[in-house]
PDB file of N, CA and C in Angstrom:
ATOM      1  N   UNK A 242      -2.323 130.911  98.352  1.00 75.00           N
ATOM      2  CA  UNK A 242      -1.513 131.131  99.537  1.00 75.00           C
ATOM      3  C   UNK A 242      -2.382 131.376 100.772  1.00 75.00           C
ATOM      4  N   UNK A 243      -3.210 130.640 100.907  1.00 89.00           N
ATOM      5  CA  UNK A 243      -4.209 131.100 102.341  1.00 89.00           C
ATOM      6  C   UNK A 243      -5.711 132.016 102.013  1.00 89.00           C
ATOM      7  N   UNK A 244      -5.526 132.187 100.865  1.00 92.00           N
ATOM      8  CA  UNK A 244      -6.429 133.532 100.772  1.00 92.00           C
ATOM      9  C   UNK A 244      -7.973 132.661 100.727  1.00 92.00           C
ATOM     10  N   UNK A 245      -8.758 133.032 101.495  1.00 95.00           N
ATOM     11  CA  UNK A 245     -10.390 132.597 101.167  1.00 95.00           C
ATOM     12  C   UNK A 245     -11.077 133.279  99.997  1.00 95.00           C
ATOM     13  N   UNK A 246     -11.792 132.322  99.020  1.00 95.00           N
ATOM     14  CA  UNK A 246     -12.256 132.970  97.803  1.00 95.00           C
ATOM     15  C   UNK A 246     -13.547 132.465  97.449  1.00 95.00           C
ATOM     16  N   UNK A 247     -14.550 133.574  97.265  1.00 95.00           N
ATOM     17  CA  UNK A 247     -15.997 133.031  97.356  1.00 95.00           C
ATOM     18  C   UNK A 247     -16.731 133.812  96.077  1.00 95.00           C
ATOM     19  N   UNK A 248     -17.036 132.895  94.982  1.00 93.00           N
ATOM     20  CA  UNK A 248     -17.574 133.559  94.111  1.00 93.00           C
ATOM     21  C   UNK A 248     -19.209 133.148  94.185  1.00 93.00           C
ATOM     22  N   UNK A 249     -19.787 134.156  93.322  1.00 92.00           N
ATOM     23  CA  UNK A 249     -21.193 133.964  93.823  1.00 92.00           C
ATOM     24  C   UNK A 249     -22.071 133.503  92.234  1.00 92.00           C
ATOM     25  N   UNK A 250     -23.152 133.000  92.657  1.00 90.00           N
ATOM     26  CA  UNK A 250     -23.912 132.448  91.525  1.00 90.00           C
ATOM     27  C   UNK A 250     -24.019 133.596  90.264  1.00 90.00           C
ATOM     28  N   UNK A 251     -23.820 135.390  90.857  1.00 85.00           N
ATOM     29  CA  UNK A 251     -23.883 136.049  89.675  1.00 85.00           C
ATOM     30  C   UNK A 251     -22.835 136.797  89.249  1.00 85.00           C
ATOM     31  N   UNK A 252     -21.413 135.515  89.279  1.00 89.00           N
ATOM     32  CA  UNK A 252     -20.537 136.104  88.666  1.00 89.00           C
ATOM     33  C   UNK A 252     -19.282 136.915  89.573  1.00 89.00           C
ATOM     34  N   UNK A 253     -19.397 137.081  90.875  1.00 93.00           N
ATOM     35  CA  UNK A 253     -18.600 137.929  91.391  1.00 93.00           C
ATOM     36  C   UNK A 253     -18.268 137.581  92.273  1.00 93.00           C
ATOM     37  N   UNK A 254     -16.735 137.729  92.561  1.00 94.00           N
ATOM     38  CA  UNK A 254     -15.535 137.074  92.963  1.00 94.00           C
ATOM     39  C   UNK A 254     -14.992 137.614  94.649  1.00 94.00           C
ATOM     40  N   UNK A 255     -14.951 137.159  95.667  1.00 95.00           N
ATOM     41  CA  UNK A 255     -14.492 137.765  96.656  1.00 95.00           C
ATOM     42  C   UNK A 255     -13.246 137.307  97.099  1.00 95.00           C
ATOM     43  N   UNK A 256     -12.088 137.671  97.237  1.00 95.00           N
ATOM     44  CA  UNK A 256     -10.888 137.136  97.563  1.00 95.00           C
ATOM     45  C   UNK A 256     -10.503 138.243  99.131  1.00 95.00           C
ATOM     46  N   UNK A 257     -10.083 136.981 100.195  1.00 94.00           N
ATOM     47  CA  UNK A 257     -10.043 137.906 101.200  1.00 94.00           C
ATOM     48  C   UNK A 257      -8.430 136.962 101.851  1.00 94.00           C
ATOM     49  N   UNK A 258      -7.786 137.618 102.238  1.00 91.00           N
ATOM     50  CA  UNK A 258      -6.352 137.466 102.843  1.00 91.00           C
ATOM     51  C   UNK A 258      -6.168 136.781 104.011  1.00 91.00           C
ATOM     52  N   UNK A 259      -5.398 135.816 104.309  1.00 92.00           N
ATOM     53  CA  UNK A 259      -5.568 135.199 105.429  1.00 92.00           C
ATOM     54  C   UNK A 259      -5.744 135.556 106.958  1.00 92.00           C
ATOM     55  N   UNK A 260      -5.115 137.040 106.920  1.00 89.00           N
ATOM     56  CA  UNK A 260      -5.164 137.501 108.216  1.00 89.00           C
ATOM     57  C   UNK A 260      -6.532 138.898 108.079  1.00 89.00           C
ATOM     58  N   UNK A 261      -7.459 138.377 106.868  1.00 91.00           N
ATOM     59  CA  UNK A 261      -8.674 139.528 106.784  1.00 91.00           C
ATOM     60  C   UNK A 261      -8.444 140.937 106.742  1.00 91.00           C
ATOM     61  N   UNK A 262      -7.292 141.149 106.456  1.00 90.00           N
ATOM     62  CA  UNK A 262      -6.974 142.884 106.607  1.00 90.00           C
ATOM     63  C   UNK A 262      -6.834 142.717 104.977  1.00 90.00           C
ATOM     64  N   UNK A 263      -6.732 142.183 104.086  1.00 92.00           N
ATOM     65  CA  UNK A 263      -7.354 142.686 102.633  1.00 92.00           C
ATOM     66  C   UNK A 263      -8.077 142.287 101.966  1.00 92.00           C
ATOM     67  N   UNK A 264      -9.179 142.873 100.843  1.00 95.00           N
ATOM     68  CA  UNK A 264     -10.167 142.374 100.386  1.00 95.00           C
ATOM     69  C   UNK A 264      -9.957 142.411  98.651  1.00 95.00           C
ATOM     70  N   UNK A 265     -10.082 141.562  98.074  1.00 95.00           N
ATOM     71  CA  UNK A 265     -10.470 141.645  96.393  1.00 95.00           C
ATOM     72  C   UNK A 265     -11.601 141.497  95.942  1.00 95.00           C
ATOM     73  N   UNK A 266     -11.954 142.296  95.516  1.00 95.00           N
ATOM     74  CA  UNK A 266     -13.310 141.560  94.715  1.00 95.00           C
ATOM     75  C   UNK A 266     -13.288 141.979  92.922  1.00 95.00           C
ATOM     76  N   UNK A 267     -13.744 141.326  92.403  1.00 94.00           N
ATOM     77  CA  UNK A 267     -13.915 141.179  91.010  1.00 94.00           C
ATOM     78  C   UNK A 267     -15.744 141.164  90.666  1.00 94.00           C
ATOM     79  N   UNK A 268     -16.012 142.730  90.453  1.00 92.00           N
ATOM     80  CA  UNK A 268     -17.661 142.681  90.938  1.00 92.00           C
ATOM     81  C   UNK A 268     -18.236 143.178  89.846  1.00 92.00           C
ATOM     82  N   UNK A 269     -17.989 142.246  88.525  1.00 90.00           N
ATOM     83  CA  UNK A 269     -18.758 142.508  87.323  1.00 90.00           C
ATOM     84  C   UNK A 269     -20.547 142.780  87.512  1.00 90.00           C
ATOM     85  N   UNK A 270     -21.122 142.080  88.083  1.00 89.00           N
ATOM     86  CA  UNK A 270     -22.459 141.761  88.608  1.00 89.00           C
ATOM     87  C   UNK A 270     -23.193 142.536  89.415  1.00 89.00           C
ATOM     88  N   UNK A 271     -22.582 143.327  90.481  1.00 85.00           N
ATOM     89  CA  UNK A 271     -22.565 144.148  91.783  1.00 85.00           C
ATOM     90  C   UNK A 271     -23.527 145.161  91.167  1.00 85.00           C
ATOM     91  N   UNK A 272     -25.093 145.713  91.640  1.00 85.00           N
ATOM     92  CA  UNK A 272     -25.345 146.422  90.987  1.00 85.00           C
ATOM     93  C   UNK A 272     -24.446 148.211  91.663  1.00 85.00           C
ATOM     94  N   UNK A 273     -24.461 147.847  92.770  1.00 83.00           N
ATOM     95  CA  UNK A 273     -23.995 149.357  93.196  1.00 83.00           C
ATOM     96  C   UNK A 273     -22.648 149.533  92.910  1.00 83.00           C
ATOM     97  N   UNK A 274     -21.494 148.692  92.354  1.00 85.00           N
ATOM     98  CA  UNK A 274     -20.589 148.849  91.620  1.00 85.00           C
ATOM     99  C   UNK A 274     -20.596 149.169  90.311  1.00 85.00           C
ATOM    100  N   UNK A 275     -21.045 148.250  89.495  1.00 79.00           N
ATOM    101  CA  UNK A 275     -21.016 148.095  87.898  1.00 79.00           C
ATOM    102  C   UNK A 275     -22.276 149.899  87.771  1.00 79.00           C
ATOM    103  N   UNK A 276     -23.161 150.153  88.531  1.00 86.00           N
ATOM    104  CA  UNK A 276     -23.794 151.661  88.311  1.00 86.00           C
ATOM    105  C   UNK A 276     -22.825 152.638  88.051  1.00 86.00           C
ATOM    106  N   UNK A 277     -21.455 152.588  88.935  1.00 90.00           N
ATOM    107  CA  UNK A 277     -21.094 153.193  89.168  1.00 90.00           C
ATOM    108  C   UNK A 277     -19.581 153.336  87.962  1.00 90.00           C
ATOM    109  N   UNK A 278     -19.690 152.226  87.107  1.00 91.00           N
ATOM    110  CA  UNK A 278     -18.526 151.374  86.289  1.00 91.00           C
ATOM    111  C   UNK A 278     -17.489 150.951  87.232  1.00 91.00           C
ATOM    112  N   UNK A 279     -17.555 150.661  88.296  1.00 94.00           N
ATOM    113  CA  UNK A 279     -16.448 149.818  88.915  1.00 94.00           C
ATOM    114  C   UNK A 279     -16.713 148.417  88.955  1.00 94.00           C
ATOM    115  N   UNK A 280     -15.251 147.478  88.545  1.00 94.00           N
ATOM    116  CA  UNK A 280     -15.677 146.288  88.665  1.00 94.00           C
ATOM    117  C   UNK A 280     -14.340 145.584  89.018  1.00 94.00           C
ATOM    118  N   UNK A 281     -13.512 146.198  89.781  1.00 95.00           N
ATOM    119  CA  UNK A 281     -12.586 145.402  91.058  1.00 95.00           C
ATOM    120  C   UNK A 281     -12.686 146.770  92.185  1.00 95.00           C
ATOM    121  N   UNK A 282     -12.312 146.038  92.982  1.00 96.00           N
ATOM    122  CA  UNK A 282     -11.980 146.579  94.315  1.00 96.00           C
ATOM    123  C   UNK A 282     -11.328 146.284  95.523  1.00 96.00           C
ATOM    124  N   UNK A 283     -10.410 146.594  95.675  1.00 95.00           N
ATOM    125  CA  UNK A 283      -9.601 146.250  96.694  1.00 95.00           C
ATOM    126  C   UNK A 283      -9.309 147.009  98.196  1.00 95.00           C
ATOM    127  N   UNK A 284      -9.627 146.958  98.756  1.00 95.00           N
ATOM    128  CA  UNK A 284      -9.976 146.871 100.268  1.00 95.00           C
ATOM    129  C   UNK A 284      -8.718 146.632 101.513  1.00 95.00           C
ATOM    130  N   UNK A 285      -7.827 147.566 102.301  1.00 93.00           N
ATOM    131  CA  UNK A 285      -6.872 147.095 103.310  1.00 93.00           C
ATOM    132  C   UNK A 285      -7.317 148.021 104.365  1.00 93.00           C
ATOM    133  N   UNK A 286      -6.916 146.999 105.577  1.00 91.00           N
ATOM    134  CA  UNK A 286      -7.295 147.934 106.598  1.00 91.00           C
ATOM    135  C   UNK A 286      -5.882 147.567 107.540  1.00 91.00           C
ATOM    136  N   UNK A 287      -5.150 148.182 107.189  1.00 87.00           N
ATOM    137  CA  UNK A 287      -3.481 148.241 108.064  1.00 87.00           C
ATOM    138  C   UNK A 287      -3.928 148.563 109.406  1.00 87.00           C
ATOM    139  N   UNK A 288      -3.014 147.412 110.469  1.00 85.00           N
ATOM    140  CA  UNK A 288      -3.022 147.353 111.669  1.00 85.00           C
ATOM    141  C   UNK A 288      -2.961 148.333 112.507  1.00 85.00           C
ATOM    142  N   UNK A 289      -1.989 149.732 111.640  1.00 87.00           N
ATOM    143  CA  UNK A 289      -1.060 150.508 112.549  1.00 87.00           C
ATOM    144  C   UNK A 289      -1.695 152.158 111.454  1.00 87.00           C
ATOM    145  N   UNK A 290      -2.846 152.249 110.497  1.00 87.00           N
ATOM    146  CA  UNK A 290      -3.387 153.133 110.020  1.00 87.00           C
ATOM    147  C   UNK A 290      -4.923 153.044 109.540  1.00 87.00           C
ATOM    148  N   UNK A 291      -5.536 154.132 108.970  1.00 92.00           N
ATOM    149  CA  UNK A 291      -6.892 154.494 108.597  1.00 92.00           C
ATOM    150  C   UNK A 291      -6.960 153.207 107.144  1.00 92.00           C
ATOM    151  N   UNK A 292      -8.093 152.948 107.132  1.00 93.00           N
ATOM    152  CA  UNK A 292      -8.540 151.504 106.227  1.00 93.00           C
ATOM    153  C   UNK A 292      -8.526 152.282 104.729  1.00 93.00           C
ATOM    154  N   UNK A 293      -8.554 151.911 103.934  1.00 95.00           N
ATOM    155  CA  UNK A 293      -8.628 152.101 102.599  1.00 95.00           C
ATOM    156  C   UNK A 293      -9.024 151.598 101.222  1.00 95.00           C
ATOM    157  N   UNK A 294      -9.274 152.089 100.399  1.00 96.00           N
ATOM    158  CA  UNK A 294     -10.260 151.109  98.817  1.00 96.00           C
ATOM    159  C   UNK A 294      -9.100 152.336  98.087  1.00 96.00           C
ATOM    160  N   UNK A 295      -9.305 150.996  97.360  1.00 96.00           N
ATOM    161  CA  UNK A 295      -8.614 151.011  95.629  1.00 96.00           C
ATOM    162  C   UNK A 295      -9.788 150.697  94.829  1.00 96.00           C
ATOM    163  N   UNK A 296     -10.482 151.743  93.312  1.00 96.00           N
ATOM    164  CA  UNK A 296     -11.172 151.130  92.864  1.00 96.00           C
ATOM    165  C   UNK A 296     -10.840 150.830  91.362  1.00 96.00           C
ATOM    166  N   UNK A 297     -11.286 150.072  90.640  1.00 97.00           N
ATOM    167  CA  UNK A 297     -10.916 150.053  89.365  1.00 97.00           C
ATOM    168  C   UNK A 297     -12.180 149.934  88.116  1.00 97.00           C
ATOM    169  N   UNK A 298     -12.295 150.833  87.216  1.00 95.00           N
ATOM    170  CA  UNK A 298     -13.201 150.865  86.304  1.00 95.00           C
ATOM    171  C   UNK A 298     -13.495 149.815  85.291  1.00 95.00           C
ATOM    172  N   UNK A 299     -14.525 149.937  84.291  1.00 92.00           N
ATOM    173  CA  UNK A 299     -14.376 148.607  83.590  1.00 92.00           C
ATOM    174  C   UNK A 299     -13.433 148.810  82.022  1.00 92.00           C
ATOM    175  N   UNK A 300     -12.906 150.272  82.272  1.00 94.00           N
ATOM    176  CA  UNK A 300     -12.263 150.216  81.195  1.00 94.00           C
ATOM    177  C   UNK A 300     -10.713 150.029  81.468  1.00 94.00           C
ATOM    178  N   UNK A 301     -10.428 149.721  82.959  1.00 96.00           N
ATOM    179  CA  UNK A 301      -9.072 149.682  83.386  1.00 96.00           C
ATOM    180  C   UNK A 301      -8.329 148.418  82.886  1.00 96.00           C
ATOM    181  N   UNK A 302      -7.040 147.731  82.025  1.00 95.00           N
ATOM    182  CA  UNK A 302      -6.717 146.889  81.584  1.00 95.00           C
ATOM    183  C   UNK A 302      -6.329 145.717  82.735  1.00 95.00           C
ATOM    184  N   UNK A 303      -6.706 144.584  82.560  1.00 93.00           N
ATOM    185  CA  UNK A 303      -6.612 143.579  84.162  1.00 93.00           C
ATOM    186  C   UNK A 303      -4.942 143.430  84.359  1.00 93.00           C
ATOM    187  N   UNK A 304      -4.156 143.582  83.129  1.00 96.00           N
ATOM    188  CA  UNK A 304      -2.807 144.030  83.396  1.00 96.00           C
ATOM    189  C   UNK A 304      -2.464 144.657  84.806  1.00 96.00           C
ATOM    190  N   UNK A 305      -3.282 146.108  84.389  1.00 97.00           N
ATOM    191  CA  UNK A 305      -2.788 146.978  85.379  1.00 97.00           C
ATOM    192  C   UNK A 305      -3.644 146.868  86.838  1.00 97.00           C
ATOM    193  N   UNK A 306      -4.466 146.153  87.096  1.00 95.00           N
ATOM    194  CA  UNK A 306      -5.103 145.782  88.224  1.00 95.00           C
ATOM    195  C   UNK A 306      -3.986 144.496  88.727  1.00 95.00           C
ATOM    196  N   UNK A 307      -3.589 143.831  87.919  1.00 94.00           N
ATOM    197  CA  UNK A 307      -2.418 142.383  88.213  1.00 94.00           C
ATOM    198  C   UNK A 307      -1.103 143.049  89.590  1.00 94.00           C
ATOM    199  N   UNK A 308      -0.659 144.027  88.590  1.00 96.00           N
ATOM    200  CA  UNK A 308       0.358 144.971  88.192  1.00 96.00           C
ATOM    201  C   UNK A 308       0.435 145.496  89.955  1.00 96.00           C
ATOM    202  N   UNK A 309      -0.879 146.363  90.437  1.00 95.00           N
ATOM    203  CA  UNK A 309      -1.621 147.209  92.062  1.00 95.00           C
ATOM    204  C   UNK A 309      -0.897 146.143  92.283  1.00 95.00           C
ATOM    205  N   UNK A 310      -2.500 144.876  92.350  1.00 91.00           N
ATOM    206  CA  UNK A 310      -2.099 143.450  93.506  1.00 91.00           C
ATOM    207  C   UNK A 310      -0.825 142.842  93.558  1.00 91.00           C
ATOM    208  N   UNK A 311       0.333 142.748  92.754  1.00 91.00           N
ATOM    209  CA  UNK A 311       1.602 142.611  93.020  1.00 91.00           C
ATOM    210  C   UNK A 311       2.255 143.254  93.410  1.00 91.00           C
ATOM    211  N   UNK A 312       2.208 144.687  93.365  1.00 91.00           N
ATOM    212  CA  UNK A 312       2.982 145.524  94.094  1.00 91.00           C
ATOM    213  C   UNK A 312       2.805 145.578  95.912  1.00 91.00           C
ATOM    214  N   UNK A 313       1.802 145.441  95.729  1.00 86.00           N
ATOM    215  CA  UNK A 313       0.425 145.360  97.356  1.00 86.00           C
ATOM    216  C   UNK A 313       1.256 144.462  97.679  1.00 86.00           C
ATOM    217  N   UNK A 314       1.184 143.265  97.708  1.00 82.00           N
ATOM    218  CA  UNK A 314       1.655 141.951  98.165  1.00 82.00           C
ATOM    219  C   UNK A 314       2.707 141.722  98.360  1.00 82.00           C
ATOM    220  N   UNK A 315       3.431 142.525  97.064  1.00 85.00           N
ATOM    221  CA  UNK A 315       5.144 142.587  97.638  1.00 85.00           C
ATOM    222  C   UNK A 315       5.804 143.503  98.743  1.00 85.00           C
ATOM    223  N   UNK A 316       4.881 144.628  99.072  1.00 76.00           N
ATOM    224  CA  UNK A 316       5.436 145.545 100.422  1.00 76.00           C
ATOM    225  C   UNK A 316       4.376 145.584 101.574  1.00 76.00           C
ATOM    226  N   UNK A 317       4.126 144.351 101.881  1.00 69.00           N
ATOM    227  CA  UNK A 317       2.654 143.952 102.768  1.00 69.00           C
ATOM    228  C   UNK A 317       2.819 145.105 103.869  1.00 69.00           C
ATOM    229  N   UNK A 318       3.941 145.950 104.486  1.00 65.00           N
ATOM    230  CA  UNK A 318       4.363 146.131 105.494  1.00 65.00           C
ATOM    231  C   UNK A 318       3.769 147.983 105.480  1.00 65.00           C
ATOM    232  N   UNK A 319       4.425 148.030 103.983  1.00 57.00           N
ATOM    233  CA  UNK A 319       3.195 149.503 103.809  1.00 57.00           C
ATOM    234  C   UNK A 319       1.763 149.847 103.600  1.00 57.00           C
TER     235      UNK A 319
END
């Protein structure tokens, strides 16, 4: 649906929203992520509030990371 998506030679995924106010990434590879066991992250910076991250561990089920990003997408407005 518009979204720009740039994966990189080591594995890790950047998905960014057409109007750039949200970010995905899928950052198996990332060393300052995966140090940390995070390996998604999601990123909004609302027009009309303070910017924000969602992070998700590597033991989190991709279900429930699916599950965030559909909810996200369905109330773009909050």
């Amino acid at each position: 649906l518009g979204w720009a998506i740039v994966d990189t030679p080591g594995a890790n995924l950047h998905c960014t929203s057409p109007d750039g106010r949200v970010y995905v990434g899928w950052l198996p590879e990332d060393p300052g992520s995966w140090h940390r066991g995070i390996v998604w992250r999601a990123q909004v910076r609302p027009t009309d509030a303070a910017a924000w991250t969602q992070e998700f561990g590597v033991h989190t089920p991709s279900e429930a990371v699916a599950g965030f990003l559909a909810a996200l997408v369905a109330n773009p407005t909050r």
